[in-house]
mmCIF file of C-alpha atoms and ligand atoms in Angstrom:
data_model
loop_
_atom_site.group_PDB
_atom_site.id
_atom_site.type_symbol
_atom_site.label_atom_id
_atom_site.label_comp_id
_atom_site.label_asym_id
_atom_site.label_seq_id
_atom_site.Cartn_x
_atom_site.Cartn_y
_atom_site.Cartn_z
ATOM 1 C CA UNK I 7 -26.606 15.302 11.817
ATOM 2 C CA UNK I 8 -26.320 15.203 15.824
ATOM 3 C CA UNK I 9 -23.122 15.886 16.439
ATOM 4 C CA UNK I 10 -22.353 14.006 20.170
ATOM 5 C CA UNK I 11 -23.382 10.336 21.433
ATOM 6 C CA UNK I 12 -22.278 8.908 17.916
ATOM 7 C CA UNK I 13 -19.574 6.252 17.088
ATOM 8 C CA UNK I 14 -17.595 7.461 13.510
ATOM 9 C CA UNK I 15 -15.566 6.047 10.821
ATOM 10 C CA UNK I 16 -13.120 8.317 8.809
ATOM 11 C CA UNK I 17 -11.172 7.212 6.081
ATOM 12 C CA UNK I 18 -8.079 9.562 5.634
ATOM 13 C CA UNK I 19 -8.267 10.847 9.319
ATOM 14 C CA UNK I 20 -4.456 11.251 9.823
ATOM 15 C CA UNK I 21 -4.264 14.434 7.892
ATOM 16 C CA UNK I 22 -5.722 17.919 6.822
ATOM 17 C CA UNK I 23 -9.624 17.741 6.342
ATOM 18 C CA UNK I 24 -10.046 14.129 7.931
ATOM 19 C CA UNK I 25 -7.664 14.732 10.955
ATOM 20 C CA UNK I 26 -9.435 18.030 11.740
ATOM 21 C CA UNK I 27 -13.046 16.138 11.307
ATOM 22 C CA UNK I 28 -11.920 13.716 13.446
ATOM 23 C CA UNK I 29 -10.309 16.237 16.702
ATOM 24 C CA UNK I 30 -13.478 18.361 16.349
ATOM 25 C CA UNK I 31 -16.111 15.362 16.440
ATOM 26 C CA UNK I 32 -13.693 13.465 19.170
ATOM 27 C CA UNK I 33 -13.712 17.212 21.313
ATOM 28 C CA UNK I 34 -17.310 16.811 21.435
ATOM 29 C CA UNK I 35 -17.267 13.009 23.054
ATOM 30 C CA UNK I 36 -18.042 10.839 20.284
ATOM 31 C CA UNK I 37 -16.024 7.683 20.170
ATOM 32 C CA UNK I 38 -14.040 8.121 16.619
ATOM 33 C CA UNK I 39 -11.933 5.575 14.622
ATOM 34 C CA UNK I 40 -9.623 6.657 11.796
ATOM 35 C CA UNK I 41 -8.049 5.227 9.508
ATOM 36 C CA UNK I 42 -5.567 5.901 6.305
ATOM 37 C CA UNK I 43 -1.864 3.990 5.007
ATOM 38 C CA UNK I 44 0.688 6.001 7.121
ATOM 39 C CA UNK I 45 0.539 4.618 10.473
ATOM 40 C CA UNK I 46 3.052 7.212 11.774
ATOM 41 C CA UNK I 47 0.472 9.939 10.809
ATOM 42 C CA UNK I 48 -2.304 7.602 12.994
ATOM 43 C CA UNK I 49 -0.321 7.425 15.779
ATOM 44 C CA UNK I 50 0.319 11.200 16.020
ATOM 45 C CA UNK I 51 -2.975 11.808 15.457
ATOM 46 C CA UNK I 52 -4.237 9.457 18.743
ATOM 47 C CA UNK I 53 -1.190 11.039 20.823
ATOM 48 C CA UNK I 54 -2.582 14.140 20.475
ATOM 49 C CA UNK I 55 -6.027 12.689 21.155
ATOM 50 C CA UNK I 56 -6.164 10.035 23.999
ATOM 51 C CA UNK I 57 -9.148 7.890 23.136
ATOM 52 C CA UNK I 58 -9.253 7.969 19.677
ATOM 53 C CA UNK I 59 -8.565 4.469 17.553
ATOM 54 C CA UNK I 60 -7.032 3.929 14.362
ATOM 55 C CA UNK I 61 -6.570 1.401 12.116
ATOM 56 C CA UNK I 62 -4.016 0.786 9.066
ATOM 57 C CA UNK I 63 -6.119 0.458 5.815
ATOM 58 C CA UNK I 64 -4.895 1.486 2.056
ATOM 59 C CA UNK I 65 -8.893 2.187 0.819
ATOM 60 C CA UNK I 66 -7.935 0.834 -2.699
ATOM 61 C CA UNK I 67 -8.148 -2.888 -1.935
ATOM 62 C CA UNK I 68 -11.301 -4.577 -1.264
ATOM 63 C CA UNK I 69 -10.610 -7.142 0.150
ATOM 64 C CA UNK I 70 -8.911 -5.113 2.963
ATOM 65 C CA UNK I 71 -11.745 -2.750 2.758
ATOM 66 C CA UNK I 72 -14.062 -5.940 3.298
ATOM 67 C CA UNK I 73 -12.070 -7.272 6.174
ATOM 68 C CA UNK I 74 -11.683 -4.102 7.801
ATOM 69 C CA UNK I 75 -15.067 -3.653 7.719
ATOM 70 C CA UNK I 76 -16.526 -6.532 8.882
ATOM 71 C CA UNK I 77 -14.108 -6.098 12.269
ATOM 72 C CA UNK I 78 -14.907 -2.957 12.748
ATOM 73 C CA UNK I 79 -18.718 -3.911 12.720
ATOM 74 C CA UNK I 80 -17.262 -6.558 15.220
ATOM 75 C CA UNK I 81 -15.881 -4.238 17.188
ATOM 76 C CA UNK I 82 -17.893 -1.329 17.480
ATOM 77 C CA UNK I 83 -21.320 -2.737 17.426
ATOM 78 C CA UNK I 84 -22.773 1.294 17.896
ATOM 79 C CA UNK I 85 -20.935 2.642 14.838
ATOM 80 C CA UNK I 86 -23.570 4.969 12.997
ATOM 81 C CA UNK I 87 -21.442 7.549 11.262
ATOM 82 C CA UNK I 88 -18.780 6.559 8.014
ATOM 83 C CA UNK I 89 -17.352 9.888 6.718
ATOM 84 C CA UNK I 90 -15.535 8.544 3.367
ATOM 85 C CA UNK I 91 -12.602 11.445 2.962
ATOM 86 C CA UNK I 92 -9.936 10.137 1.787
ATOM 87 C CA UNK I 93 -8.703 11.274 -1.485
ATOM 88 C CA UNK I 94 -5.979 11.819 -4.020
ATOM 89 C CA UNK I 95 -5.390 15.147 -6.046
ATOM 90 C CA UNK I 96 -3.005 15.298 -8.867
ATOM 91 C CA UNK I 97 -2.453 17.562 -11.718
ATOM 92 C CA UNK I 98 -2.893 15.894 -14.960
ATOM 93 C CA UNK I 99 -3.186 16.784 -18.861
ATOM 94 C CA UNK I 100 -6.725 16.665 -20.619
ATOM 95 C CA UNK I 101 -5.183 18.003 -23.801
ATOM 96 C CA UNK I 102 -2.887 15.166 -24.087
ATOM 97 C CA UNK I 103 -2.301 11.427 -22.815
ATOM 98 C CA UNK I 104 -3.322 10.469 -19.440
ATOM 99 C CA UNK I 105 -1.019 8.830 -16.925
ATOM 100 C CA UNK I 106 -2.641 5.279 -16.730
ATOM 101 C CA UNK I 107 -1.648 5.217 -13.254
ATOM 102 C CA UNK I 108 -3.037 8.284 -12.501
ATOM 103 C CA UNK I 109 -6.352 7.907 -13.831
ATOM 104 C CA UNK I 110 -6.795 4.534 -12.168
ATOM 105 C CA UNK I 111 -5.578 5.117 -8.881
ATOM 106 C CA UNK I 112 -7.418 8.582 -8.924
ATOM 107 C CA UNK I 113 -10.862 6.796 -9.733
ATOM 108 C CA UNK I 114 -10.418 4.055 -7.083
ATOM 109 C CA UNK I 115 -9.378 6.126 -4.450
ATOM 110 C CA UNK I 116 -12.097 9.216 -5.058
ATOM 111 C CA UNK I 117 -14.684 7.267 -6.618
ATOM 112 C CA UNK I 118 -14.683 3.576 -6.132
ATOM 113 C CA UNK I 119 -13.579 3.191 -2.482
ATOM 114 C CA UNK I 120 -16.157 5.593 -1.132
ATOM 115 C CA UNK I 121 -18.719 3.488 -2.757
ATOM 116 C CA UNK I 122 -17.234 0.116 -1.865
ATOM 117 C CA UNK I 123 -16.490 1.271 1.791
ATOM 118 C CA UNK I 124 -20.221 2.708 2.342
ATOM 119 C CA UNK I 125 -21.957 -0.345 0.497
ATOM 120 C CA UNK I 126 -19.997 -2.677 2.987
ATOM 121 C CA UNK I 127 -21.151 -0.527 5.615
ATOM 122 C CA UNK I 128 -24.513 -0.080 4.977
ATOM 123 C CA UNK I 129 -26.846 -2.916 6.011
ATOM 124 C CA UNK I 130 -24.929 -2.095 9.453
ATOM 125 C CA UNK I 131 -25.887 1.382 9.489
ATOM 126 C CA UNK I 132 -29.789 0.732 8.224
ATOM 127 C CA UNK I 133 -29.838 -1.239 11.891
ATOM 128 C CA UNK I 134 -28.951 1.922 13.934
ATOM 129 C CA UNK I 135 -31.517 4.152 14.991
ATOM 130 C CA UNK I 136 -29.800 7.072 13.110
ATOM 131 C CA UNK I 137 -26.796 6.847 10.986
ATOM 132 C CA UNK I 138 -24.929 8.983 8.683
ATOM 133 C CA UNK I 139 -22.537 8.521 5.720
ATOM 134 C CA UNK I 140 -20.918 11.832 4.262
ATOM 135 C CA UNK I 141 -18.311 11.688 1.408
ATOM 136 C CA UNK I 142 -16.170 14.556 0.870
ATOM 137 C CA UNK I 143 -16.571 15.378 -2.515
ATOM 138 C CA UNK I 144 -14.998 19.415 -3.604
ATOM 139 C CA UNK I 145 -16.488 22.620 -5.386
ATOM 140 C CA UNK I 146 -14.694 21.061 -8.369
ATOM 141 C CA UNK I 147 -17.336 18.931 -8.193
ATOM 142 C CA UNK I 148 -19.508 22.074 -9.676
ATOM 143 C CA UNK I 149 -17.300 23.463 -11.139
ATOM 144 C CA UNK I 150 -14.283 21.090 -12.533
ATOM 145 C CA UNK I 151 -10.932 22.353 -12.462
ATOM 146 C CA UNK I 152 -9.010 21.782 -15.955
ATOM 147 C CA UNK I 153 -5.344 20.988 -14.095
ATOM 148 C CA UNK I 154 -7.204 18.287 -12.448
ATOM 149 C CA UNK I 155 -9.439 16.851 -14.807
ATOM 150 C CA UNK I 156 -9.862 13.299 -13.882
ATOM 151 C CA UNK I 157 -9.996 14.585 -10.009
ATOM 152 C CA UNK I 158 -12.507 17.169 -10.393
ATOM 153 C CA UNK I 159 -14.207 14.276 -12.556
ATOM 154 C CA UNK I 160 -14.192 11.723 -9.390
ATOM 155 C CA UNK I 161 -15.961 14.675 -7.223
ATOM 156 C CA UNK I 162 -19.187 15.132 -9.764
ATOM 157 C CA UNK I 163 -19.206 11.347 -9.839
ATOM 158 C CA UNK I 164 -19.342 10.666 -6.015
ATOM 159 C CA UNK I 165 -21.685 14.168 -5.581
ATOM 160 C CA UNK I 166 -23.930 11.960 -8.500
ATOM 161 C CA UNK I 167 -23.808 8.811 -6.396
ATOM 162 C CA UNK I 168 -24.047 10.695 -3.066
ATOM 163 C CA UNK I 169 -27.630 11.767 -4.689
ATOM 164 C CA UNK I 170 -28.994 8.528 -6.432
ATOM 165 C CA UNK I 171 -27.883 6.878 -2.594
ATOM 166 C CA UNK I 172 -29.627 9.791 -0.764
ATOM 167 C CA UNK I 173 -32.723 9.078 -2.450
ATOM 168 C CA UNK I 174 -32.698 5.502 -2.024
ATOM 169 C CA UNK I 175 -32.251 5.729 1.366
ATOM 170 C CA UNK I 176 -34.663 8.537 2.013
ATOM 171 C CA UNK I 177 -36.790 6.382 4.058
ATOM 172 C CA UNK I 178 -34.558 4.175 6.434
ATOM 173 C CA UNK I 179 -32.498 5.656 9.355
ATOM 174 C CA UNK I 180 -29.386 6.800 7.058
ATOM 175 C CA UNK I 181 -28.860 9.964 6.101
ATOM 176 C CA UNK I 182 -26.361 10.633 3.397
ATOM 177 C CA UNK I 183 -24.141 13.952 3.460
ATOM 178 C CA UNK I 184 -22.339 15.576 0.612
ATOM 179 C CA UNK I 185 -19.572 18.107 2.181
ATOM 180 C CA UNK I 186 -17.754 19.780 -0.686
ATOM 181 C CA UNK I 187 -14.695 21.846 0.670
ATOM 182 C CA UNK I 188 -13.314 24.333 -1.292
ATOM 183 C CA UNK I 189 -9.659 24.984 -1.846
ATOM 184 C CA UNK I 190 -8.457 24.553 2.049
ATOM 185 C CA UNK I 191 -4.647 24.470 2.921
ATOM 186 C CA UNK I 192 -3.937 21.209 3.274
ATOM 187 C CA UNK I 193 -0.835 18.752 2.000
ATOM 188 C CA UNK I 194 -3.159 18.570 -0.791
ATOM 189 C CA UNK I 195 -1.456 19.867 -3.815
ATOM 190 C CA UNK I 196 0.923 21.377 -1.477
ATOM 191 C CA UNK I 197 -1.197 23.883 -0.263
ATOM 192 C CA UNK I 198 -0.394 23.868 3.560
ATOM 193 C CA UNK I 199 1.403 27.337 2.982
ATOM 194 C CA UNK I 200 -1.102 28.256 0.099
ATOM 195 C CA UNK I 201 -2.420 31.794 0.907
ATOM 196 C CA UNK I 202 -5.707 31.455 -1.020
ATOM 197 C CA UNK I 203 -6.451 28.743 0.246
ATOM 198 C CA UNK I 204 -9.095 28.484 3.300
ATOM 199 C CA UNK I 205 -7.058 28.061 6.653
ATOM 200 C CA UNK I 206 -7.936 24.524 7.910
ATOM 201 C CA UNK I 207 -9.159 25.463 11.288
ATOM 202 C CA UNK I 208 -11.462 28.324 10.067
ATOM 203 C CA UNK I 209 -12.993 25.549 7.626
ATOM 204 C CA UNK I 210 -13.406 22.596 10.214
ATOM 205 C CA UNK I 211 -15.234 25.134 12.028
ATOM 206 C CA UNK I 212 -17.603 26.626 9.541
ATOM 207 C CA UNK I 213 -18.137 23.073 8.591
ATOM 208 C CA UNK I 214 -19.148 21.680 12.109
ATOM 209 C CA UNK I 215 -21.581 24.226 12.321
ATOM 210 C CA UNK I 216 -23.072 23.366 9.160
ATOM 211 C CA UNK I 217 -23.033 19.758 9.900
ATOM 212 C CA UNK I 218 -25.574 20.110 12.779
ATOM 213 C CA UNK I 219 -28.163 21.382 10.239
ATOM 214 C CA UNK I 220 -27.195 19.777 6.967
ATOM 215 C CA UNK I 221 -29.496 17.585 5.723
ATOM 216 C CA UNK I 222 -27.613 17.150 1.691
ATOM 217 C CA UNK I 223 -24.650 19.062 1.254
ATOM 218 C CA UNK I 224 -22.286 20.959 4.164
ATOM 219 C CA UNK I 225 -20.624 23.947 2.598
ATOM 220 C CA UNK I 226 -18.810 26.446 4.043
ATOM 221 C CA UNK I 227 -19.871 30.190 2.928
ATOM 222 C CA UNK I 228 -16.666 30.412 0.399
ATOM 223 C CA UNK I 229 -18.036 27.226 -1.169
ATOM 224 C CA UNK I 230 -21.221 28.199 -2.162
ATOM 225 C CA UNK I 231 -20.805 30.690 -5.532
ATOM 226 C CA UNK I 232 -19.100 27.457 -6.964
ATOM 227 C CA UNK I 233 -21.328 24.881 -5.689
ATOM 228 C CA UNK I 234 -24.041 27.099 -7.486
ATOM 229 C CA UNK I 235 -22.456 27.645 -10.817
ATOM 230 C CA UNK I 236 -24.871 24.731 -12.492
ATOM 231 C CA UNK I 237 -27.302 25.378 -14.996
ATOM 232 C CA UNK I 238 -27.265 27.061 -18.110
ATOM 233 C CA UNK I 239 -24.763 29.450 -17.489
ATOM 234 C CA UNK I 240 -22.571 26.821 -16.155
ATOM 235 C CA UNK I 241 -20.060 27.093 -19.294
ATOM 236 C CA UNK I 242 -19.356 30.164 -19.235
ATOM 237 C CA UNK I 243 -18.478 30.163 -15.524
ATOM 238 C CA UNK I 244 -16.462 27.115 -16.089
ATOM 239 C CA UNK I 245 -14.263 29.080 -18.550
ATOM 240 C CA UNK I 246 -13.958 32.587 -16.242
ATOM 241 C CA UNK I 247 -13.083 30.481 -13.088
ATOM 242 C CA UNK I 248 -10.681 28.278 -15.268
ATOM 243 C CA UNK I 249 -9.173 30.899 -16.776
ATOM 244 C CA UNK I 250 -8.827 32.896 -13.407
ATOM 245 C CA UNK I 251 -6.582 29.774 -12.070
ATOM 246 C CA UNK I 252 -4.740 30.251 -14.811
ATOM 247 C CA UNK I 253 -3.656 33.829 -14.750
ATOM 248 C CA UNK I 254 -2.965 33.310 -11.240
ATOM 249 C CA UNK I 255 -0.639 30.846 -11.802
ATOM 250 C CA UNK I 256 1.388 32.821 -14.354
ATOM 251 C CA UNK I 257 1.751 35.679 -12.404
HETATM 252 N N1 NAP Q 328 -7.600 20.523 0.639
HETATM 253 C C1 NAP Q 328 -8.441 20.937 -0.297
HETATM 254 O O1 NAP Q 328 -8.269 22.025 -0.876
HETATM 255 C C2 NAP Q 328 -9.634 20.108 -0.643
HETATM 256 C C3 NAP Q 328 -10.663 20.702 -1.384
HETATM 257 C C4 NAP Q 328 -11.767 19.946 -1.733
HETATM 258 C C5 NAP Q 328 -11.851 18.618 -1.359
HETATM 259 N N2 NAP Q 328 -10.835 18.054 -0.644
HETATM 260 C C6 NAP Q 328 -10.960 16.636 -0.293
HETATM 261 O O2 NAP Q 328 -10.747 16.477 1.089
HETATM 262 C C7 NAP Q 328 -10.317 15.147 1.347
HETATM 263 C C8 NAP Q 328 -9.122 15.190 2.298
HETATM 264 O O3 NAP Q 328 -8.037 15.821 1.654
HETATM 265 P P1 NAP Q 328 -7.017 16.789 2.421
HETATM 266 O O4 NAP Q 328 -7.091 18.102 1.768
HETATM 267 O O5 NAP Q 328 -7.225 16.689 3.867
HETATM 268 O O6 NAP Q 328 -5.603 16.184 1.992
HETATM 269 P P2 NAP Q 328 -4.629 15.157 2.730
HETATM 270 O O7 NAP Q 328 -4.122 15.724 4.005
HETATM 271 O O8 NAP Q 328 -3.644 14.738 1.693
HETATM 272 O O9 NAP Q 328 -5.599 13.957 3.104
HETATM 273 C C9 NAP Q 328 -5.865 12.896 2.266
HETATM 274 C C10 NAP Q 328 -6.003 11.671 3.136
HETATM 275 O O10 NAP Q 328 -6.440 10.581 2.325
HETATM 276 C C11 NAP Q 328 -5.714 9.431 2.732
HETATM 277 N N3 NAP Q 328 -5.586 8.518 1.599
HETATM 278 C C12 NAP Q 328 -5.215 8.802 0.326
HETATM 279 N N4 NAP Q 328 -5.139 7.678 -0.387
HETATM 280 C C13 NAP Q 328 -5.489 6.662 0.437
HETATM 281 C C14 NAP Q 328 -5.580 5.254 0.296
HETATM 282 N N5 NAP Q 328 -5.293 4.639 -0.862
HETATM 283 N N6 NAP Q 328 -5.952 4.516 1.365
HETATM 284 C C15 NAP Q 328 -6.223 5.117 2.539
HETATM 285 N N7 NAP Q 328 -6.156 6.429 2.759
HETATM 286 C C16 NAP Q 328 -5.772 7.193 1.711
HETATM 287 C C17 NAP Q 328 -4.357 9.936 3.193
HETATM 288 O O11 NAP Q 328 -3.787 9.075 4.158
HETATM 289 P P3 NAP Q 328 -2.551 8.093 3.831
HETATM 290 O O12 NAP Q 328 -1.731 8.760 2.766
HETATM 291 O O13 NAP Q 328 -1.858 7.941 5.121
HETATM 292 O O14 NAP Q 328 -3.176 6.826 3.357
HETATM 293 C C18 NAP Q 328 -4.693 11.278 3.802
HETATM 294 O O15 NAP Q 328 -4.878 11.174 5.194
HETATM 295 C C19 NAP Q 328 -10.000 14.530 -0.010
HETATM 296 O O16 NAP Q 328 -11.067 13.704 -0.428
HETATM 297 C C20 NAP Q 328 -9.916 15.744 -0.917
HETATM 298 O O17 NAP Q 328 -10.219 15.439 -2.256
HETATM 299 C C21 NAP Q 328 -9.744 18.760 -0.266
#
């Protein structure tokens, strides 16, 4: 993807992976617009970076997502880029009963928004000369992560669509990006302080490097053992890096 000259749209841009997207790809002059629920987050983010827009938008209702959309279309007549990050990660129980609340809000925020959000988008984009949508999926994508089953679920879903959209698109002007952190400190499962987790800066920079070459996924070096693990071995790997988590959590 070029990485200057572009006009982007970032779901979740007030925090962790999003913000940092967003101050790296605003440092290097494009025009960027975030967006996400917590307007105080938004407007720290634009203090901190004179020039940058925001808007308020909760990702889980369409008709928001429709209406949001459609003005920023309005709007910004040159937008080309839509970088779908905003997520939700929360611990949950395969071996027993699911949360209803959980599940649901988990799918429409990981799974169904992305799609919704880029489908409104995309007749837009197919009219620029080059456009790009990436979703931020995870290495649980690859390899899912039992504590976070329907999460890790969402990721191989939207890394699924990501492809069947890639391929559908592989001869207009939109390119379609896949960029699958792996654990990074973020607010995310409270891992701002988490030491085994990737520091954010270190992965916002590994990342924009490997955004001006990526033409599927964007992975980080860290990334790439899990992003690897499928094929036939894939079970067994799922076990030793499942069961790894878990001895590290008992300790
Ligand atoms: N940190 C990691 O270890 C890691 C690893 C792999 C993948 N990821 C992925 O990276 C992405 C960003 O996560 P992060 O680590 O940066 O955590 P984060 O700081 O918690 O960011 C999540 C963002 O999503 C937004 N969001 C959540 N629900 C939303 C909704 N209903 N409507 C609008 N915005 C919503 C939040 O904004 P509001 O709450 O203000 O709405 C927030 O800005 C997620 O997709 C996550 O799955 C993270």
């Amino acid at each position: 993807m070029k990485l200057t000259g572009n006009t982007i749209f970032i779901t979740g841009g007030g925090s962790g992976i999003g913000r940092g997207l967003a101050e790296a790809l605003h440092r290097r002059g494009n025009k960027v617009i975030i967006s996400g629920r917590r307007k105080q987050n938004l407007r720290e983010t634009l203090d901190a970076n004179p020039g940058m827009d925001s808007v308020v938008l909760d990702v889980n209702d369409p008709q928001q997502v429709k209406q949001t959309v459609d003005d920023l279309i309005r709007k910004y007549p040159s937008l080309n880029v839509v970088i779908n990050n905003a997520g939700i990660m929360l611990a949950d129980v395969a071996e027993g009963e699911i949360n209803d609340e959980l599940l649901v809000s988990t799918v429409s925020t990981n799974l169904l928004a992305p799609i919704r959000i880029t489908s409104a988008f995309v007749d837009h984009l197919k009219k620029q000369p080059d456009a790009t949508v990436a979703y931020v999926s995870s290495v649980v994508a690859f390899v899912p992560l039992a504590i976070t089953a329907v999460y890790s679920a969402t990721k191989a879903a939207i890394h699924s669509y990501a492809m069947s959209q890639r391929y559908k698109l592989r001869n207009s002007s939109v390119e379609v990006l896949e960029i699958a952190p792996p654990w990074v400190r973020t607010d995310l499962m409270n891992s701002r302080e988490e030491e085994r987790a990737m520091p954010l800066d270190d992965f916002i920079a590994q990342t924009m490097k490997a955004l001006e070459t990526a033409t599927t996924e964007v992975l980080v070096e860290v990334a790439k053992p899990q992003r690897n693990n499928p094929g036939p071995k894939e079970h067994g790997f799922v076990n030793q890096f499942n069961d790894m988590f878990v001895a590290a959590l008992e300790k």
